[in-house]
């Protein structure tokens, strides 16, 4: 495999995956040290954001990056103090831009993209915590490949169970997360939890993409304020001819919905249902026939069991 990579002139290395016979991972090297713009929409919740920022700046081995906070109307004193603290600690790599609008995840990220100076964009939730020190190298090495669009990561709940390992279309009518709630030690369906894999979509809680690709497909759909904007984005990328990919070796904790809360009010439920309808109207054919998922497997659960 290494000889084949060398013949093709690829900047990559092969290693065995865990202790699984005949399963290998190719690690692509991000050549020319591209700048990465990490875009984090956030509002208040200083402790949550600080944990995220500490993990980025203290653990990350890759150095050519900037963190762009898109502040969505924070009004607490301690968040201003946190921003001031990080401005002092990281004057070149830490930036905050205010965008005080009703919460719209798509608009916030699209605004962040206009402020980004990097060749690569990393959409990141404020309620994640980096585990893997070389996460940016791994994501960037894949995102720089001309045939690749969105690159996703393995996200864990605090109890080390799987929160995200790629998105399966059609589950719950629109999409669900592969292997949700599986223990991190599990191999998954035919070792999929340890295997670099193509999926039709990955979550925007941690998603890297070339800025040119982001702009080519028009960014995130602003009519999808909260739900499924990342799925729609990835499907637009696929429609444009790129492949989306998920990396098991890039791992973060995701304290899911800590900052947004759950869909538990009549207004939120109505908005969620309208976004389901929007997705079904736009993408029903591919939602019902995910090209990265066997049609004989279930769409009732997220465990790859027989349908």
Short mmCIF file of C-alpha atoms in Angstrom, two decimals:
data_model
loop_
_atom_site.label_atom_id
_atom_site.label_comp_id
_atom_site.label_asym_id
_atom_site.label_seq_id
_atom_site.Cartn_x
_atom_site.Cartn_y
_atom_site.Cartn_z
CA UNK A 1 0.00 0.00 0.00
CA UNK A 2 2.83 2.39 0.79
CA UNK A 3 4.44 1.59 -2.57
CA UNK A 4 1.16 2.33 -4.34
CA UNK A 5 0.90 5.67 -2.54
CA UNK A 6 4.49 6.53 -3.52
CA UNK A 7 3.86 5.65 -7.19
CA UNK A 8 0.89 8.01 -7.20
CA UNK A 9 2.95 10.83 -5.72
CA UNK A 10 0.66 11.16 -2.71
CA UNK A 11 1.91 12.69 0.53
CA UNK A 12 0.62 10.00 2.83
CA UNK A 13 1.58 7.17 5.15
CA UNK A 14 -0.09 3.84 5.94
CA UNK A 15 -0.57 2.29 9.35
CA UNK A 16 -2.50 -0.69 10.67
CA UNK A 17 -5.82 0.19 12.27
CA UNK A 18 -5.94 -0.86 15.92
CA UNK A 19 -5.39 -4.65 16.14
CA UNK A 20 -7.73 -5.48 13.26
CA UNK A 21 -6.17 -7.76 10.61
CA UNK A 22 -6.18 -6.39 7.05
CA UNK A 23 -7.56 -2.99 8.06
CA UNK A 24 -5.32 -0.01 7.35
CA UNK A 25 -5.57 3.75 7.55
CA UNK A 26 -3.92 6.19 5.17
CA UNK A 27 -2.79 9.41 6.83
CA UNK A 28 -2.55 12.28 4.36
CA UNK A 29 -0.03 15.01 5.18
CA UNK A 30 -1.25 18.63 4.83
CA UNK A 31 1.44 19.92 2.48
CA UNK A 32 2.39 23.63 2.35
CA UNK A 33 1.14 24.20 5.91
CA UNK A 34 -2.29 25.66 4.98
CA UNK A 35 -3.96 28.09 7.34
CA UNK A 36 -7.08 26.74 9.07
CA UNK A 37 -9.89 29.05 10.19
CA UNK A 38 -11.84 27.53 13.10
CA UNK A 39 -15.31 29.12 13.19
CA UNK A 40 -17.22 28.83 16.48
CA UNK A 41 -20.67 30.41 16.89
CA UNK A 42 -21.28 31.11 20.58
CA UNK A 43 -23.44 32.99 23.09
CA UNK A 44 -22.65 33.44 26.78
CA UNK A 45 -21.78 30.12 28.55
CA UNK A 46 -18.20 31.19 29.24
CA UNK A 47 -17.26 27.97 31.05
CA UNK A 48 -18.35 25.81 28.10
CA UNK A 49 -16.51 27.94 25.53
CA UNK A 50 -13.39 28.20 27.69
CA UNK A 51 -13.14 24.41 27.96
CA UNK A 52 -13.35 24.23 24.17
CA UNK A 53 -10.71 26.94 23.66
CA UNK A 54 -8.34 25.46 26.25
CA UNK A 55 -8.46 22.11 24.48
CA UNK A 56 -7.75 23.75 21.11
CA UNK A 57 -4.85 25.96 22.16
CA UNK A 58 -3.30 23.56 24.71
CA UNK A 59 -3.60 20.24 22.89
CA UNK A 60 -3.30 21.03 19.18
CA UNK A 61 0.04 20.19 17.59
CA UNK A 62 -0.70 22.01 14.30
CA UNK A 63 0.07 25.70 14.68
CA UNK A 64 -1.15 27.57 11.58
CA UNK A 65 -4.72 28.25 12.61
CA UNK A 66 -6.99 31.03 13.78
CA UNK A 67 -10.05 30.81 16.03
CA UNK A 68 -12.97 33.00 15.01
CA UNK A 69 -15.76 33.37 17.56
CA UNK A 70 -19.05 34.58 16.10
CA UNK A 71 -20.72 36.06 19.17
CA UNK A 72 -24.49 35.78 18.87
CA UNK A 73 -25.61 38.48 21.32
CA UNK A 74 -23.83 37.57 24.54
CA UNK A 75 -24.91 39.74 27.49
CA UNK A 76 -23.06 38.18 30.45
CA UNK A 77 -20.09 39.90 32.05
CA UNK A 78 -17.93 36.79 32.32
CA UNK A 79 -17.99 36.14 28.56
CA UNK A 80 -16.50 39.60 27.92
CA UNK A 81 -13.83 38.80 30.50
CA UNK A 82 -13.13 35.48 28.76
CA UNK A 83 -12.71 37.19 25.39
CA UNK A 84 -10.32 39.74 26.91
CA UNK A 85 -8.32 36.92 28.50
CA UNK A 86 -7.93 35.06 25.20
CA UNK A 87 -7.09 38.25 23.29
CA UNK A 88 -4.12 38.65 25.64
CA UNK A 89 -3.06 34.98 25.45
CA UNK A 90 -3.51 34.56 21.68
CA UNK A 91 -3.41 38.04 20.10
CA UNK A 92 -2.65 36.71 16.60
CA UNK A 93 -4.89 33.64 16.52
CA UNK A 94 -8.00 34.64 18.51
CA UNK A 95 -10.72 36.86 17.06
CA UNK A 96 -14.29 37.72 18.01
CA UNK A 97 -16.94 39.18 15.72
CA UNK A 98 -20.36 40.19 16.94
CA UNK A 99 -23.42 39.11 14.94
CA UNK A 100 -26.49 39.85 17.02
CA UNK A 101 -29.35 38.14 15.17
CA UNK A 102 -32.03 35.62 16.20
CA UNK A 103 -30.21 32.28 16.41
CA UNK A 104 -29.55 30.91 12.94
CA UNK A 105 -26.66 28.45 12.81
CA UNK A 106 -26.34 28.74 9.04
CA UNK A 107 -26.19 32.54 9.01
CA UNK A 108 -23.66 32.60 11.84
CA UNK A 109 -21.30 30.24 10.03
CA UNK A 110 -21.75 31.94 6.66
CA UNK A 111 -20.87 35.24 8.35
CA UNK A 112 -17.84 33.58 9.94
CA UNK A 113 -16.71 32.36 6.53
CA UNK A 114 -16.53 35.98 5.30
CA UNK A 115 -14.12 36.77 8.16
CA UNK A 116 -11.92 33.70 7.66
CA UNK A 117 -8.45 34.16 6.18
CA UNK A 118 -7.62 30.44 5.99
CA UNK A 119 -7.60 28.15 2.97
CA UNK A 120 -9.44 25.60 5.11
CA UNK A 121 -12.54 26.19 7.22
CA UNK A 122 -13.36 24.17 10.33
CA UNK A 123 -16.94 24.52 11.56
CA UNK A 124 -16.89 23.74 15.27
CA UNK A 125 -19.47 23.78 18.06
CA UNK A 126 -18.64 25.64 21.25
CA UNK A 127 -19.54 22.57 23.32
CA UNK A 128 -16.80 20.25 22.09
CA UNK A 129 -13.46 19.34 23.63
CA UNK A 130 -10.45 18.13 21.64
CA UNK A 131 -9.07 14.70 22.51
CA UNK A 132 -6.66 14.02 19.63
CA UNK A 133 -3.64 16.38 19.53
CA UNK A 134 -3.02 15.91 15.78
CA UNK A 135 -6.68 16.42 14.88
CA UNK A 136 -6.05 19.38 12.57
CA UNK A 137 -3.32 17.57 10.61
CA UNK A 138 -5.60 14.59 10.05
CA UNK A 139 -8.59 16.68 8.99
CA UNK A 140 -6.54 19.01 6.79
CA UNK A 141 -4.67 16.19 5.04
CA UNK A 142 -7.99 14.81 3.81
CA UNK A 143 -9.70 18.17 3.16
CA UNK A 144 -6.89 19.26 0.81
CA UNK A 145 -7.49 16.30 -1.53
CA UNK A 146 -9.16 17.59 -4.69
CA UNK A 147 -11.85 14.89 -4.70
CA UNK A 148 -12.84 15.39 -1.03
CA UNK A 149 -15.50 17.80 0.22
CA UNK A 150 -16.50 17.69 3.90
CA UNK A 151 -14.34 15.87 6.45
CA UNK A 152 -15.91 14.80 9.75
CA UNK A 153 -14.66 13.54 13.10
CA UNK A 154 -15.56 10.93 15.71
CA UNK A 155 -17.51 12.60 18.52
CA UNK A 156 -18.06 11.04 21.93
CA UNK A 157 -20.52 11.75 24.70
CA UNK A 158 -18.84 12.41 28.08
CA UNK A 159 -19.30 8.71 28.96
CA UNK A 160 -17.16 7.75 25.92
CA UNK A 161 -20.10 6.40 23.92
CA UNK A 162 -20.47 7.37 20.26
CA UNK A 163 -22.36 10.57 19.51
CA UNK A 164 -21.33 10.88 15.85
CA UNK A 165 -19.59 8.46 13.50
CA UNK A 166 -20.95 9.66 10.17
CA UNK A 167 -24.53 10.40 9.09
CA UNK A 168 -26.94 7.83 7.65
CA UNK A 169 -29.68 9.29 5.45
CA UNK A 170 -33.31 8.28 5.90
CA UNK A 171 -33.19 7.44 9.62
CA UNK A 172 -36.06 9.24 11.34
CA UNK A 173 -37.22 10.51 7.97
CA UNK A 174 -34.15 12.67 7.28
CA UNK A 175 -30.92 11.47 8.90
CA UNK A 176 -29.38 9.88 11.99
CA UNK A 177 -25.91 9.28 13.38
CA UNK A 178 -24.12 6.03 12.63
CA UNK A 179 -23.51 3.74 15.64
CA UNK A 180 -24.98 6.21 18.12
CA UNK A 181 -24.45 5.17 21.78
CA UNK A 182 -21.99 2.37 20.88
CA UNK A 183 -19.07 2.23 23.39
CA UNK A 184 -15.87 3.78 22.06
CA UNK A 185 -14.16 0.39 22.39
CA UNK A 186 -16.57 -1.28 19.93
CA UNK A 187 -15.50 -1.98 16.34
CA UNK A 188 -18.97 -1.41 14.91
CA UNK A 189 -20.49 -2.90 11.76
CA UNK A 190 -17.64 -4.70 9.94
CA UNK A 191 -15.16 -2.50 11.87
CA UNK A 192 -16.69 0.71 10.50
CA UNK A 193 -15.98 2.52 13.79
CA UNK A 194 -12.24 2.05 13.19
CA UNK A 195 -12.25 2.62 9.44
CA UNK A 196 -11.86 5.80 7.40
CA UNK A 197 -15.17 5.77 5.54
CA UNK A 198 -17.22 7.71 3.02
CA UNK A 199 -20.61 8.90 4.26
CA UNK A 200 -23.19 11.04 2.48
CA UNK A 201 -22.93 13.56 5.33
CA UNK A 202 -21.07 14.39 8.53
CA UNK A 203 -22.06 16.68 11.38
CA UNK A 204 -21.08 20.35 11.40
CA UNK A 205 -20.26 20.06 15.11
CA UNK A 206 -16.76 19.37 13.71
CA UNK A 207 -16.51 19.67 9.92
CA UNK A 208 -13.55 20.74 7.78
CA UNK A 209 -13.84 21.85 4.17
CA UNK A 210 -11.83 23.91 1.72
CA UNK A 211 -13.08 27.50 1.67
CA UNK A 212 -13.41 27.33 -2.11
CA UNK A 213 -15.75 24.34 -1.83
CA UNK A 214 -17.80 26.07 0.90
CA UNK A 215 -18.29 29.06 -1.38
CA UNK A 216 -18.86 26.93 -4.49
CA UNK A 217 -21.95 25.29 -2.99
CA UNK A 218 -23.25 28.50 -1.41
CA UNK A 219 -22.40 27.74 2.22
CA UNK A 220 -25.04 26.63 4.70
CA UNK A 221 -28.73 27.00 3.78
CA UNK A 222 -30.04 29.90 5.86
CA UNK A 223 -33.65 28.69 5.73
CA UNK A 224 -32.45 25.76 7.86
CA UNK A 225 -31.87 27.72 11.05
CA UNK A 226 -30.95 24.87 13.41
CA UNK A 227 -31.48 21.32 12.14
CA UNK A 228 -30.15 19.54 9.05
CA UNK A 229 -28.20 22.47 7.61
CA UNK A 230 -25.08 20.31 7.78
CA UNK A 231 -26.81 17.39 6.03
CA UNK A 232 -28.08 19.72 3.29
CA UNK A 233 -24.59 21.24 2.98
CA UNK A 234 -22.95 17.82 2.60
CA UNK A 235 -25.55 16.74 0.02
CA UNK A 236 -24.84 19.90 -1.99
CA UNK A 237 -21.15 19.01 -1.83
CA UNK A 238 -21.91 15.49 -3.05
CA UNK A 239 -24.07 16.90 -5.84
CA UNK A 240 -21.11 19.05 -6.91
CA UNK A 241 -19.02 15.90 -7.39
CA UNK A 242 -17.01 15.69 -4.17
CA UNK A 243 -16.94 12.85 -1.64
CA UNK A 244 -17.48 13.37 2.09
CA UNK A 245 -15.38 11.39 4.53
CA UNK A 246 -15.34 10.47 8.23
CA UNK A 247 -12.18 9.89 10.27
CA UNK A 248 -12.28 7.60 13.33
CA UNK A 249 -8.82 8.70 14.47
CA UNK A 250 -9.95 12.32 15.02
CA UNK A 251 -11.76 12.32 18.35
CA UNK A 252 -13.51 14.98 20.40
CA UNK A 253 -16.00 15.04 23.24
CA UNK A 254 -19.32 16.65 22.32
CA UNK A 255 -21.54 17.88 25.15
CA UNK A 256 -24.48 17.80 22.75
CA UNK A 257 -27.18 20.48 22.97
CA UNK A 258 -25.60 22.02 26.05
CA UNK A 259 -25.59 25.47 24.48
CA UNK A 260 -28.79 25.30 22.43
CA UNK A 261 -31.02 23.14 24.64
CA UNK A 262 -33.37 20.47 23.34
CA UNK A 263 -36.30 20.69 20.92
CA UNK A 264 -38.81 20.82 23.77
CA UNK A 265 -40.97 23.93 23.24
CA UNK A 266 -43.91 24.29 20.82
CA UNK A 267 -41.97 26.89 18.86
CA UNK A 268 -38.88 24.71 18.56
CA UNK A 269 -40.95 21.68 17.59
CA UNK A 270 -42.76 23.66 14.91
CA UNK A 271 -39.47 24.95 13.52
CA UNK A 272 -37.96 21.45 13.58
CA UNK A 273 -40.94 19.99 11.72
CA UNK A 274 -40.74 22.70 9.09
CA UNK A 275 -37.04 21.90 8.56
CA UNK A 276 -37.88 18.20 8.19
CA UNK A 277 -40.43 19.16 5.53
CA UNK A 278 -37.88 21.42 3.79
CA UNK A 279 -35.37 18.57 3.62
CA UNK A 280 -37.94 16.07 2.36
CA UNK A 281 -39.03 18.47 -0.38
CA UNK A 282 -35.44 19.13 -1.49
CA UNK A 283 -33.72 15.78 -1.04
CA UNK A 284 -36.35 13.03 -0.70
CA UNK A 285 -34.85 10.78 -3.39
CA UNK A 286 -31.37 10.60 -1.85
CA UNK A 287 -32.76 10.57 1.70
CA UNK A 288 -34.63 7.39 0.81
CA UNK A 289 -31.65 5.85 -1.02
CA UNK A 290 -28.41 6.70 0.76
CA UNK A 291 -25.61 5.66 -1.63
CA UNK A 292 -23.29 5.07 1.35
CA UNK A 293 -25.67 2.71 3.21
CA UNK A 294 -26.86 -0.77 2.32
CA UNK A 295 -30.59 -0.72 1.47
CA UNK A 296 -31.07 -4.00 3.37
CA UNK A 297 -30.10 -2.35 6.66
CA UNK A 298 -32.54 -0.66 9.02
CA UNK A 299 -33.67 2.96 8.92
CA UNK A 300 -35.43 2.57 12.25
CA UNK A 301 -32.25 2.44 14.33
CA UNK A 302 -28.68 3.69 14.09
CA UNK A 303 -26.96 0.35 14.69
CA UNK A 304 -26.59 -1.10 11.13
CA UNK A 305 -28.91 -3.98 11.97
CA UNK A 306 -30.98 -5.77 9.31
CA UNK A 307 -34.02 -3.81 8.13
#
